[in-house]
Amino acid sequence: MQLLVLFVLVVLSAATARAAALEDSTKTEGEVVLYSSLNNEQIVTLVDAFKKKYPFINMEFLSSGKDALLSKYLLEVRTGTYLADVYQSSVFPIMNLLEKGLLARYYSPEREAYIEALRDKDGYWNGMYLNALTMAYNTRMLKPDEVPTSYQELLLPKWKGKMGFVLSHTEWYFAMLQMMGEEKGQKYMEALSKQNIQARIGSSLMNQLMLAGEFPLLVSQYPTGVEEFKKAGAPVDWVPLDPWFVYPIGIAVTAKNSHPAAARLYVDFILSAEGQTFMRTLSRIPARKDVLPNPPRLMEGRKLFVIKPASSAVYNKYNKEMLGYFR
């Protein structure tokens, strides 16, 4: 028992010394630059929380959609410009950066609070929050007992012409092929494409069309977005499917940066219980095991199906296939 207590004290002492050394190095750098696919308002909230804890750090950030953000960063790299110290986005563009050698290894001491599927085994990225994908429906047009309880039910004749699909949800297509197997998954998609589905780009747009009565059911939607509409009194809800499709929005330190210590300190903050609690206030699903989302049922009782990341070539191939089914 005494040896165990001594070991714990040594570990805590080492962790404290490491944190102090990182903080001292960060004071020397004085700045960190963040590129993020979060919207501007949400980034400001996170940045304010970080600066409140570390007021000696000046933080600059760029906010853009995941595709535009990736294009901008890769263009900068081609011109020899390396502004970003930290990169936050969907795991799929992050895999693109990893392939190109643009990410640095960083084993944050906070990473042990995350399941293996939500962190890179080689330390190049870590999940910071989760996007879940499920069905959503207009509660004025459908009663709870009328809502499909599986994706197979969507092939029934009664759903023909009554569904919408978000064309930017390539991750959903990944999930279906990974869950069913590629051959069965593609046969399913062929059958689903014959159901006269309304498909457009934009989660918010498709929610609005559903609420306007254009169709009663959305095949793929973020339940967190549905929860925001519900808070505003909109007649909408989501379906607690089994399995529950999720994929990580990752955070990574860039390979070439000007503020390596500040970048690591920011990553530690985001992955900490404190940072993940702030993530919850942004209507996001925290990736950390010990921080539940709001409402908790977004994760409690769910059987997770974590969508596996893929190379940029595979992502582009699947995206083209998916668009072929719905356009």
CSV table of C-alpha atoms in Angstrom, one decimal:
chain,number,residue,atom,x,y,z
A,1,MET,CA,0.0,0.0,0.0
A,2,GLN,CA,2.8,2.4,0.9
A,3,LEU,CA,4.5,1.6,-2.4
A,4,LEU,CA,1.3,2.3,-4.3
A,5,VAL,CA,0.9,5.7,-2.6
A,6,LEU,CA,4.5,6.5,-3.3
A,7,PHE,CA,4.1,5.6,-7.0
A,8,VAL,CA,1.0,7.8,-7.3
A,9,LEU,CA,2.8,10.7,-5.6
A,10,VAL,CA,5.7,10.3,-8.0
A,11,VAL,CA,3.4,10.2,-11.0
A,12,LEU,CA,1.5,13.3,-9.8
A,13,SER,CA,4.7,15.1,-9.2
A,14,ALA,CA,6.0,14.4,-12.7
A,15,ALA,CA,2.7,15.5,-14.2
A,16,THR,CA,2.8,18.7,-12.3
A,17,ALA,CA,6.4,19.4,-13.3
A,18,ARG,CA,5.6,18.7,-16.9
A,19,ALA,CA,2.6,21.0,-16.9
A,20,ALA,CA,4.7,23.8,-15.3
A,21,ALA,CA,7.4,23.4,-17.9
A,22,LEU,CA,4.9,23.5,-20.7
A,23,GLU,CA,3.3,26.6,-19.3
A,24,ASP,CA,6.7,28.3,-18.9
A,25,SER,CA,7.5,27.6,-22.6
A,26,THR,CA,4.1,28.9,-23.6
A,27,LYS,CA,4.7,32.2,-21.8
A,28,THR,CA,7.9,32.6,-23.9
A,29,GLU,CA,5.9,32.0,-27.2
A,30,GLY,CA,3.0,34.1,-26.1
A,31,GLU,CA,0.6,33.1,-28.9
A,32,VAL,CA,-1.2,30.2,-30.6
A,33,VAL,CA,-2.9,30.1,-34.0
A,34,LEU,CA,-6.0,27.8,-34.4
A,35,TYR,CA,-7.6,26.7,-37.6
A,36,SER,CA,-11.1,25.2,-36.9
A,37,SER,CA,-14.2,24.0,-38.6
A,38,LEU,CA,-16.3,25.2,-35.6
A,39,ASN,CA,-18.4,28.2,-36.3
A,40,ASN,CA,-17.1,31.6,-35.3
A,41,GLU,CA,-19.4,32.0,-32.2
A,42,GLN,CA,-18.4,28.6,-30.8
A,43,ILE,CA,-14.7,29.2,-31.3
A,44,VAL,CA,-15.0,32.5,-29.5
A,45,THR,CA,-16.5,30.7,-26.5
A,46,LEU,CA,-13.7,28.2,-26.4
A,47,VAL,CA,-11.0,30.8,-26.9
A,48,ASP,CA,-12.4,32.9,-24.1
A,49,ALA,CA,-12.4,29.9,-21.7
A,50,PHE,CA,-8.8,29.1,-22.6
A,51,LYS,CA,-7.6,32.7,-22.3
A,52,LYS,CA,-9.4,33.0,-18.9
A,53,LYS,CA,-7.2,30.1,-17.7
A,54,TYR,CA,-4.1,31.3,-19.5
A,55,PRO,CA,-4.4,35.1,-19.9
A,56,PHE,CA,-0.7,35.4,-21.0
A,57,ILE,CA,-1.5,33.7,-24.3
A,58,ASN,CA,-2.8,35.7,-27.3
A,59,MET,CA,-5.0,33.5,-29.5
A,60,GLU,CA,-5.7,33.9,-33.2
A,61,PHE,CA,-8.1,31.7,-35.1
A,62,LEU,CA,-9.6,31.0,-38.5
A,63,SER,CA,-13.1,29.6,-38.8
A,64,SER,CA,-14.4,27.9,-41.9
A,65,GLY,CA,-16.2,24.8,-43.2
A,66,LYS,CA,-14.2,21.6,-43.2
A,67,ASP,CA,-13.7,21.6,-47.0
A,68,ALA,CA,-12.9,25.3,-47.4
A,69,LEU,CA,-10.6,25.1,-44.3
A,70,LEU,CA,-8.6,22.1,-45.8
A,71,SER,CA,-8.3,23.8,-49.2
A,72,LYS,CA,-7.0,27.0,-47.6
A,73,TYR,CA,-4.5,25.2,-45.4
A,74,LEU,CA,-3.2,23.1,-48.3
A,75,LEU,CA,-2.8,26.2,-50.5
A,76,GLU,CA,-0.8,27.9,-47.7
A,77,VAL,CA,1.4,24.8,-47.4
A,78,ARG,CA,2.1,24.9,-51.2
A,79,THR,CA,3.3,28.5,-50.8
A,80,GLY,CA,5.5,27.7,-47.9
A,81,THR,CA,3.2,29.4,-45.3
A,82,TYR,CA,2.6,27.6,-42.0
A,83,LEU,CA,0.4,29.8,-39.9
A,84,ALA,CA,-1.7,27.2,-38.0
A,85,ASP,CA,-0.4,25.7,-34.8
A,86,VAL,CA,-3.5,23.6,-34.1
A,87,TYR,CA,-5.9,22.1,-36.6
A,88,GLN,CA,-9.5,21.2,-35.6
A,89,SER,CA,-11.9,19.5,-38.1
A,90,SER,CA,-13.6,16.2,-39.0
A,91,VAL,CA,-11.3,13.2,-38.8
A,92,PHE,CA,-11.5,12.8,-42.6
A,93,PRO,CA,-9.7,16.0,-43.6
A,94,ILE,CA,-7.3,15.4,-40.7
A,95,MET,CA,-6.4,12.0,-42.3
A,96,ASN,CA,-5.6,14.0,-45.4
A,97,LEU,CA,-3.2,16.1,-43.5
A,98,LEU,CA,-1.7,13.0,-41.8
A,99,GLU,CA,-1.1,11.4,-45.2
A,100,LYS,CA,0.8,14.5,-46.3
A,101,GLY,CA,3.0,14.5,-43.2
A,102,LEU,CA,1.5,17.8,-42.0
A,103,LEU,CA,0.7,16.7,-38.4
A,104,ALA,CA,3.0,16.3,-35.4
A,105,ARG,CA,2.9,13.5,-32.9
A,106,TYR,CA,1.6,14.6,-29.5
A,107,TYR,CA,0.6,12.2,-26.7
A,108,SER,CA,-1.5,14.5,-24.5
A,109,PRO,CA,-1.7,13.3,-20.9
A,110,GLU,CA,-5.4,13.7,-21.3
A,111,ARG,CA,-5.7,11.1,-24.1
A,112,GLU,CA,-6.2,8.1,-21.7
A,113,ALA,CA,-9.7,9.5,-20.9
A,114,TYR,CA,-10.7,8.6,-24.5
A,115,ILE,CA,-11.6,5.2,-26.0
A,116,GLU,CA,-9.1,3.9,-28.5
A,117,ALA,CA,-11.4,4.5,-31.5
A,118,LEU,CA,-11.4,8.2,-30.7
A,119,ARG,CA,-7.6,8.7,-30.7
A,120,ASP,CA,-4.8,8.0,-33.1
A,121,LYS,CA,-2.7,5.1,-31.9
A,122,ASP,CA,0.5,7.0,-33.1
A,123,GLY,CA,-0.5,10.2,-31.3
A,124,TYR,CA,-1.2,12.4,-34.4
A,125,TRP,CA,-4.8,13.3,-33.5
A,126,ASN,CA,-7.4,13.0,-30.8
A,127,GLY,CA,-11.2,13.3,-30.9
A,128,MET,CA,-12.5,16.5,-29.3
A,129,TYR,CA,-16.2,16.0,-29.8
A,130,LEU,CA,-18.5,13.6,-31.7
A,131,ASN,CA,-20.9,14.0,-34.6
A,132,ALA,CA,-23.7,11.5,-34.4
A,133,LEU,CA,-25.9,10.7,-37.4
A,134,THR,CA,-29.4,9.4,-37.1
A,135,MET,CA,-32.9,9.8,-38.6
A,136,ALA,CA,-35.0,12.9,-37.7
A,137,TYR,CA,-38.7,13.6,-38.2
A,138,ASN,CA,-41.4,16.2,-38.2
A,139,THR,CA,-43.5,15.4,-35.1
A,140,ARG,CA,-46.6,17.1,-36.7
A,141,MET,CA,-46.4,14.7,-39.7
A,142,LEU,CA,-45.4,11.5,-37.9
A,143,LYS,CA,-46.3,10.0,-34.5
A,144,PRO,CA,-43.5,8.3,-32.5
A,145,ASP,CA,-44.9,4.9,-33.2
A,146,GLU,CA,-44.9,5.6,-37.0
A,147,VAL,CA,-41.2,6.4,-37.1
A,148,PRO,CA,-38.9,3.8,-38.6
A,149,THR,CA,-36.8,1.9,-36.0
A,150,SER,CA,-34.1,0.7,-38.6
A,151,TYR,CA,-32.6,1.7,-41.9
A,152,GLN,CA,-34.1,-1.4,-43.5
A,153,GLU,CA,-37.6,0.0,-43.0
A,154,LEU,CA,-36.8,2.9,-45.3
A,155,LEU,CA,-37.1,0.5,-48.2
A,156,LEU,CA,-40.8,-0.1,-47.6
A,157,PRO,CA,-43.1,1.3,-50.3
A,158,LYS,CA,-44.8,3.6,-47.7
A,159,TRP,CA,-41.7,5.8,-47.4
A,160,LYS,CA,-41.4,6.4,-51.2
A,161,GLY,CA,-41.3,10.2,-51.8
A,162,LYS,CA,-41.4,11.0,-48.1
A,163,MET,CA,-37.7,11.3,-47.2
A,164,GLY,CA,-34.9,13.8,-47.4
A,165,PHE,CA,-31.2,13.3,-47.3
A,166,VAL,CA,-28.3,15.7,-46.6
A,167,LEU,CA,-25.8,15.4,-49.5
A,168,SER,CA,-22.8,16.5,-47.4
A,169,HIS,CA,-23.2,13.6,-45.1
A,170,THR,CA,-20.6,11.3,-46.8
A,171,GLU,CA,-19.8,9.9,-43.3
A,172,TRP,CA,-23.3,8.3,-43.2
A,173,TYR,CA,-22.5,6.5,-46.4
A,174,PHE,CA,-19.2,5.3,-44.9
A,175,ALA,CA,-21.1,4.0,-41.8
A,176,MET,CA,-23.6,2.1,-44.0
A,177,LEU,CA,-20.9,0.4,-46.0
A,178,GLN,CA,-18.8,-0.4,-42.9
A,179,MET,CA,-21.8,-1.8,-41.0
A,180,MET,CA,-23.3,-3.9,-43.8
A,181,GLY,CA,-20.2,-4.7,-45.8
A,182,GLU,CA,-19.4,-3.0,-49.1
A,183,GLU,CA,-21.4,-5.4,-51.4
A,184,LYS,CA,-24.6,-5.5,-49.2
A,185,GLY,CA,-24.3,-1.8,-48.5
A,186,GLN,CA,-24.2,-0.8,-52.2
A,187,LYS,CA,-27.2,-3.0,-52.9
A,188,TYR,CA,-29.0,-1.3,-50.1
A,189,MET,CA,-28.1,2.1,-51.5
A,190,GLU,CA,-29.3,1.1,-54.9
A,191,ALA,CA,-32.7,0.2,-53.4
A,192,LEU,CA,-32.8,3.3,-51.3
A,193,SER,CA,-32.0,5.6,-54.3
A,194,LYS,CA,-35.3,4.4,-55.9
A,195,GLN,CA,-37.4,5.8,-53.1
A,196,ASN,CA,-37.5,9.3,-54.7
A,197,ILE,CA,-35.5,11.0,-51.9
A,198,GLN,CA,-35.1,14.8,-51.8
A,199,ALA,CA,-31.4,15.4,-51.5
A,200,ARG,CA,-29.7,18.7,-51.0
A,201,ILE,CA,-26.5,20.1,-49.3
A,202,GLY,CA,-26.8,21.6,-45.8
A,203,SER,CA,-28.1,20.1,-42.5
A,204,SER,CA,-29.9,23.3,-41.5
A,205,LEU,CA,-31.5,23.6,-44.9
A,206,MET,CA,-32.9,20.1,-44.8
A,207,ASN,CA,-34.2,20.6,-41.3
A,208,GLN,CA,-36.0,23.7,-42.5
A,209,LEU,CA,-37.5,21.9,-45.5
A,210,MET,CA,-38.7,19.0,-43.2
A,211,LEU,CA,-40.2,21.5,-40.8
A,212,ALA,CA,-42.0,23.2,-43.7
A,213,GLY,CA,-43.7,19.9,-44.6
A,214,GLU,CA,-41.7,19.1,-47.7
A,215,PHE,CA,-41.2,15.6,-46.3
A,216,PRO,CA,-41.8,14.0,-42.9
A,217,LEU,CA,-38.4,12.1,-42.4
A,218,LEU,CA,-34.7,12.9,-42.8
A,219,VAL,CA,-32.6,9.8,-43.4
A,220,SER,CA,-29.4,11.3,-42.0
A,221,GLN,CA,-29.2,14.2,-39.5
A,222,TYR,CA,-27.2,15.5,-36.5
A,223,PRO,CA,-29.3,14.9,-33.4
A,224,THR,CA,-27.5,17.9,-31.7
A,225,GLY,CA,-28.9,20.2,-34.4
A,226,VAL,CA,-32.3,18.7,-33.9
A,227,GLU,CA,-32.1,19.4,-30.2
A,228,GLU,CA,-31.4,23.1,-31.0
A,229,PHE,CA,-34.5,23.3,-33.1
A,230,LYS,CA,-36.5,21.6,-30.3
A,231,LYS,CA,-35.3,24.2,-27.8
A,232,ALA,CA,-36.7,26.8,-30.1
A,233,GLY,CA,-40.1,25.0,-30.0
A,234,ALA,CA,-39.9,23.4,-33.5
A,235,PRO,CA,-41.9,20.2,-34.1
A,236,VAL,CA,-38.9,17.9,-34.6
A,237,ASP,CA,-37.3,14.9,-32.9
A,238,TRP,CA,-34.6,12.3,-33.6
A,239,VAL,CA,-34.6,8.5,-33.6
A,240,PRO,CA,-32.5,6.6,-31.0
A,241,LEU,CA,-31.2,4.0,-33.5
A,242,ASP,CA,-29.1,1.0,-32.6
A,243,PRO,CA,-26.3,1.1,-33.6
A,244,TRP,CA,-25.6,4.8,-33.1
A,245,PHE,CA,-23.4,6.2,-35.9
A,246,VAL,CA,-20.7,8.6,-34.6
A,247,TYR,CA,-17.4,9.9,-35.9
A,248,PRO,CA,-14.9,12.2,-34.2
A,249,ILE,CA,-14.1,15.8,-34.9
A,250,GLY,CA,-10.4,15.8,-34.2
A,251,ILE,CA,-7.7,18.1,-32.9
A,252,ALA,CA,-4.1,17.9,-33.9
A,253,VAL,CA,-0.8,19.9,-33.6
A,254,THR,CA,0.6,20.8,-37.0
A,255,ALA,CA,4.0,19.5,-38.0
A,256,LYS,CA,5.4,23.0,-38.9
A,257,ASN,CA,4.3,25.7,-36.5
A,258,SER,CA,5.7,28.7,-34.6
A,259,HIS,CA,4.2,28.0,-31.2
A,260,PRO,CA,4.7,24.3,-30.3
A,261,ALA,CA,4.3,24.6,-26.5
A,262,ALA,CA,1.2,26.8,-26.8
A,263,ALA,CA,-0.3,24.4,-29.3
A,264,ARG,CA,0.2,21.5,-26.9
A,265,LEU,CA,-1.2,23.5,-23.9
A,266,TYR,CA,-4.3,24.3,-26.0
A,267,VAL,CA,-4.8,20.6,-27.0
A,268,ASP,CA,-4.4,19.6,-23.3
A,269,PHE,CA,-7.1,22.1,-22.3
A,270,ILE,CA,-9.6,21.0,-25.0
A,271,LEU,CA,-9.1,17.4,-24.0
A,272,SER,CA,-9.4,18.0,-20.3
A,273,ALA,CA,-12.6,17.5,-18.4
A,274,GLU,CA,-12.8,21.3,-18.1
A,275,GLY,CA,-12.5,21.8,-21.8
A,276,GLN,CA,-14.9,19.0,-22.6
A,277,THR,CA,-17.5,20.6,-20.3
A,278,PHE,CA,-17.2,23.8,-22.3
A,279,MET,CA,-17.7,21.7,-25.4
A,280,ARG,CA,-21.0,20.5,-24.0
A,281,THR,CA,-22.2,24.1,-23.6
A,282,LEU,CA,-21.8,24.5,-27.3
A,283,SER,CA,-24.4,21.7,-28.0
A,284,ARG,CA,-21.6,19.3,-29.0
A,285,ILE,CA,-21.2,15.7,-27.8
A,286,PRO,CA,-18.0,15.5,-25.8
A,287,ALA,CA,-15.6,12.8,-26.9
A,288,ARG,CA,-14.3,12.2,-23.4
A,289,LYS,CA,-15.6,9.2,-21.5
A,290,ASP,CA,-16.4,11.0,-18.2
A,291,VAL,CA,-18.3,14.0,-19.7
A,292,LEU,CA,-21.8,13.4,-20.9
A,293,PRO,CA,-23.6,15.6,-23.4
A,294,ASN,CA,-26.7,17.7,-22.9
A,295,PRO,CA,-29.1,15.9,-23.0
A,296,PRO,CA,-27.4,12.8,-21.7
A,297,ARG,CA,-29.5,10.5,-23.9
A,298,LEU,CA,-27.4,11.6,-26.8
A,299,MET,CA,-24.9,9.0,-25.5
A,300,GLU,CA,-26.5,7.2,-22.6
A,301,GLY,CA,-27.9,3.8,-23.6
A,302,ARG,CA,-26.5,4.1,-27.1
A,303,LYS,CA,-24.5,1.2,-28.7
A,304,LEU,CA,-21.8,3.2,-30.6
A,305,PHE,CA,-20.7,2.5,-34.1
A,306,VAL,CA,-17.6,4.6,-34.5
A,307,ILE,CA,-17.1,5.3,-38.3
A,308,LYS,CA,-13.6,4.4,-39.2
A,309,PRO,CA,-11.5,7.1,-40.8
A,310,ALA,CA,-10.1,6.6,-44.3
A,311,SER,CA,-7.6,7.9,-46.7
A,312,SER,CA,-8.5,11.0,-48.8
A,313,ALA,CA,-8.6,8.7,-52.0
A,314,VAL,CA,-11.1,6.4,-50.4
A,315,TYR,CA,-13.2,9.3,-49.0
A,316,ASN,CA,-13.3,10.9,-52.5
A,317,LYS,CA,-14.3,7.6,-54.0
A,318,TYR,CA,-17.1,7.1,-51.5
A,319,ASN,CA,-18.3,10.7,-51.8
A,320,LYS,CA,-18.6,10.3,-55.6
A,321,GLU,CA,-20.5,7.0,-55.2
A,322,MET,CA,-22.9,8.5,-52.7
A,323,LEU,CA,-23.6,11.5,-54.9
A,324,GLY,CA,-24.3,9.1,-57.8
A,325,TYR,CA,-27.1,7.5,-55.7
A,326,PHE,CA,-28.8,10.7,-54.7
A,327,ARG,CA,-28.4,13.0,-57.7
